[in-house]
C-alpha positions as a Python dict, from the first residue, in 0.01 Angstrom:
ca = {
    (1, 'M'): (0, 0, 0),
    (2, 'K'): (376, 42, 32),
    (3, 'I'): (573, 314, -146),
    (4, 'L'): (945, 367, -200),
    (5, 'A'): (1022, 712, -342),
    (6, 'I'): (1366, 771, -493),
    (7, 'D'): (1542, 1091, -597),
    (8, 'C'): (1798, 965, -848),
    (9, 'A'): (2144, 1112, -785),
    (10, 'T'): (2484, 989, -670),
    (11, 'N'): (2375, 1092, -320),
    (12, 'F'): (2024, 957, -366),
    (13, 'G'): (1739, 1049, -137),
    (14, 'W'): (1480, 791, -39),
    (15, 'A'): (1151, 797, 147),
    (16, 'T'): (917, 512, 235),
    (17, 'F'): (556, 477, 340),
    (18, 'Q'): (403, 161, 481),
    (19, 'Q'): (27, 167, 529),
    (20, 'D'): (-119, 104, 872),
    (21, 'H'): (-421, -122, 829),
    (22, 'T'): (-584, -11, 1153),
    (23, 'P'): (-964, -19, 1100),
    (24, 'G'): (-1109, 325, 1033),
    (25, 'Y'): (-793, 467, 873),
    (26, 'T'): (-760, 463, 493),
    (27, 'M'): (-416, 621, 448),
    (28, 'R'): (-230, 626, 777),
    (29, 'G'): (111, 472, 796),
    (30, 'V'): (478, 492, 887),
    (31, 'Q'): (702, 737, 700),
    (32, 'R'): (1081, 710, 690),
    (33, 'Y'): (1345, 890, 487),
    (34, 'G'): (1720, 921, 438),
    (35, 'S'): (1996, 940, 178),
    (36, 'I'): (2277, 711, 62),
    (37, 'N'): (2591, 812, -124),
    (38, 'V'): (2662, 581, -419),
    (39, 'K'): (2938, 794, -573),
    (40, 'P'): (3246, 597, -688),
    (41, 'R'): (3546, 633, -456),
    (42, 'E'): (3843, 847, -550),
    (43, 'A'): (4189, 684, -559),
    (44, 'K'): (4277, 812, -210),
    (45, 'D'): (3963, 648, -64),
    (46, 'N'): (3980, 316, -247),
    (47, 'P'): (4076, 34, -5),
    (48, 'L'): (4156, -201, -295),
    (49, 'G'): (4435, 4, -447),
    (50, 'D'): (4567, 340, -557),
    (51, 'W'): (4318, 399, -839),
    (52, 'P'): (3970, 549, -867),
    (53, 'E'): (3670, 318, -882),
    (54, 'S'): (3484, 267, -1208),
    (55, 'P'): (3189, 507, -1262),
    (56, 'H'): (2971, 195, -1289),
    (57, 'Q'): (3019, 128, -917),
    (58, 'R'): (2738, 379, -855),
    (59, 'H'): (2500, 148, -1044),
    (60, 'F'): (2600, -148, -827),
    (61, 'R'): (2572, 51, -503),
    (62, 'L'): (2231, 191, -599),
    (63, 'F'): (2109, -157, -686),
    (64, 'K'): (2214, -298, -347),
    (65, 'A'): (2071, -3, -152),
    (66, 'V'): (1733, -2, -328),
    (67, 'R'): (1713, -382, -310),
    (68, 'D'): (1757, -365, 68),
    (69, 'L'): (1496, -88, 99),
    (70, 'I'): (1230, -274, -99),
    (71, 'K'): (1299, -598, 85),
    (72, 'G'): (1257, -412, 414),
    (73, 'L'): (917, -289, 297),
    (74, 'A'): (807, -621, 145),
    (75, 'R'): (918, -864, 415),
    (76, 'V'): (624, -1058, 558),
    (77, 'S'): (813, -1328, 751),
    (78, 'A'): (879, -1308, 1122),
    (79, 'E'): (1210, -1179, 1256),
    (80, 'G'): (1470, -1453, 1225),
    (81, 'E'): (1248, -1680, 1016),
    (82, 'V'): (1435, -1883, 753),
    (83, 'P'): (1386, -1853, 467),
    (84, 'Q'): (1267, -1494, 462),
    (85, 'R'): (939, -1432, 276),
    (86, 'Y'): (851, -1119, 76),
    (87, 'D'): (532, -980, -78),
    (88, 'Y'): (581, -722, -353),
    (89, 'S'): (218, -726, -470),
    (90, 'D'): (122, -387, -321),
    (91, 'L'): (458, -211, -365),
    (92, 'W'): (512, 109, -564),
    (93, 'L'): (851, 245, -669),
    (94, 'V'): (816, 613, -762),
    (95, 'T'): (1087, 849, -885),
    (96, 'E'): (1140, 1182, -1058),
    (97, 'G'): (1116, 1168, -1438),
    (98, 'S'): (1371, 1310, -1679),
    (99, 'H'): (1130, 1532, -1875),
    (100, 'G'): (1197, 1896, -1806),
    (101, 'F'): (1536, 1842, -1640),
    (102, 'S'): (1748, 2154, -1618),
    (103, 'R'): (2057, 1985, -1476),
    (104, 'G'): (2391, 1986, -1654),
    (105, 'G'): (2455, 1726, -1923),
    (106, 'N'): (2656, 1485, -1708),
    (107, 'A'): (2416, 1509, -1411),
    (108, 'T'): (2122, 1430, -1641),
    (109, 'K'): (2315, 1136, -1793),
    (110, 'V'): (2393, 995, -1448),
    (111, 'A'): (2031, 1035, -1332),
    (112, 'N'): (1906, 855, -1644),
    (113, 'E'): (2154, 571, -1584),
    (114, 'L'): (2037, 538, -1225),
    (115, 'R'): (1674, 527, -1337),
    (116, 'G'): (1778, 237, -1560),
    (117, 'V'): (1893, 55, -1245),
    (118, 'L'): (1550, 115, -1091),
    (119, 'G'): (1390, -35, -1403),
    (120, 'L'): (1608, -343, -1364),
    (121, 'I'): (1495, -384, -1002),
    (122, 'V'): (1129, -345, -1100),
    (123, 'G'): (1169, -625, -1355),
    (124, 'M'): (1380, -850, -1134),
    (125, 'Y'): (1138, -844, -840),
    (126, 'A'): (818, -815, -1049),
    (127, 'I'): (720, -494, -870),
    (128, 'P'): (374, -410, -1005),
    (129, 'G'): (386, -32, -958),
    (130, 'Y'): (647, 196, -1115),
    (131, 'L'): (597, 563, -1199),
    (132, 'E'): (817, 857, -1298),
    (133, 'I'): (674, 1197, -1202),
    (134, 'A'): (774, 1506, -1400),
    (135, 'P'): (997, 1755, -1211),
    (136, 'T'): (759, 2045, -1288),
    (137, 'T'): (469, 1847, -1139),
    (138, 'L'): (668, 1790, -818),
    (139, 'K'): (764, 2158, -796),
    (140, 'K'): (405, 2268, -844),
    (141, 'F'): (284, 2017, -587),
    (142, 'A'): (537, 2131, -327),
    (143, 'C'): (569, 2503, -398),
    (144, 'G'): (257, 2594, -596),
    (145, 'S'): (454, 2668, -913),
    (146, 'G'): (656, 2465, -1163),
    (147, 'G'): (900, 2755, -1189),
    (148, 'S'): (1026, 2957, -1484),
    (149, 'R'): (1351, 3113, -1602),
    (150, 'K'): (1264, 3439, -1431),
    (151, 'N'): (1128, 3275, -1117),
    (152, 'P'): (1288, 2932, -1077),
    (153, 'V'): (1200, 2690, -801),
    (154, 'T'): (1531, 2631, -623),
    (155, 'K'): (1662, 2351, -403),
    (156, 'E'): (1612, 2582, -107),
    (157, 'H'): (1245, 2626, -197),
    (158, 'M'): (1196, 2249, -213),
    (159, 'I'): (1370, 2194, 122),
    (160, 'A'): (1155, 2465, 282),
    (161, 'A'): (839, 2307, 138),
    (162, 'A'): (935, 1962, 267),
    (163, 'R'): (1001, 2105, 613),
    (164, 'A'): (678, 2305, 623),
    (165, 'K'): (441, 2047, 474),
    (166, 'F'): (580, 1696, 509),
    (167, 'G'): (759, 1676, 842),
    (168, 'Y'): (1114, 1698, 709),
    (169, 'K'): (1374, 1799, 967),
    (170, 'G'): (1699, 1788, 770),
    (171, 'R'): (1878, 2010, 518),
    (172, 'S'): (1943, 1771, 226),
    (173, 'D'): (1776, 1858, -104),
    (174, 'D'): (1798, 1488, -203),
    (175, 'E'): (1599, 1379, 104),
    (176, 'A'): (1355, 1669, 61),
    (177, 'D'): (1293, 1574, -302),
    (178, 'A'): (1232, 1210, -207),
    (179, 'L'): (978, 1314, 57),
    (180, 'I'): (800, 1536, -195),
    (181, 'I'): (789, 1248, -445),
    (182, 'L'): (646, 1025, -172),
    (183, 'H'): (373, 1270, -74),
    (184, 'R'): (280, 1338, -435),
    (185, 'A'): (232, 961, -473),
    (186, 'L'): (21, 949, -156),
    (187, 'D'): (-185, 1242, -283),
    (188, 'M'): (-253, 1055, -607),
    (189, 'G'): (-361, 739, -425),
    (190, 'Q'): (-371, 385, -561),
    (191, 'D'): (-616, 465, -843),
    (192, 'G'): (-434, 781, -950),
    (193, 'L'): (-97, 606, -952),
    (194, 'T'): (-233, 317, -1157),
    (195, 'Q'): (-394, 546, -1412),
    (196, 'A'): (-76, 754, -1444),
    (197, 'M'): (137, 440, -1483),
    (198, 'V'): (-86, 304, -1761),
    (199, 'T'): (-72, 640, -1941),
    (200, 'Q'): (306, 650, -1904),
    (201, 'Q'): (345, 295, -2039),
    (202, 'K'): (130, 376, -2344),
    (203, 'R'): (337, 689, -2411),
    (204, 'T'): (660, 490, -2385),
    (205, 'K'): (536, 221, -2625),
    (206, 'K'): (427, 488, -2871),
    (207, 'K'): (775, 645, -2863),
    (208, 'E'): (940, 306, -2910),
    (209, 'K'): (727, 232, -3218),
    (210, 'A'): (815, 572, -3366),
    (211, 'Q'): (1189, 506, -3342),
}
């Protein structure tokens, strides 16, 4: 099983897991993480001219970055082999869902747009596994509580949890969130992910019919 976990934001965090098929180990593998800034350039930083980039540039940059990440996970051909061969059959793309978001209106809008880009990639490459995990579920998984108005789970709490539990060594909340998404997916396992995805698809179809 291969997993790419994404925290959707203009500085999006990512984390990957690639299973080691050594006999005797059921869920050992290689974990990597990082973050990539897809924010449109301001006029002063635009090499093409003295004007700001379109907001839609973030969609294009996210597409390219995620495409490269999934191809890195799915490549089965030898180094330098032409053409390159890829196997997406055991790949999962997992992200944070929008339900329960407490971000500002524009941040939520941007995150939803970026999740749309992920959906495009899933369709384009026929990735069999795609799941959005509720923010409260991720907070409870990492910190033991989904948070409340009186006792919110902060970015600092999530970073501390990622450092204490999942081997994180940085200070980025985007990277920490991606690692937490990854480890929640690993905790669910193949069967749990599949069941959750089927439930999510049924819920989405039900909403679409009601509209």
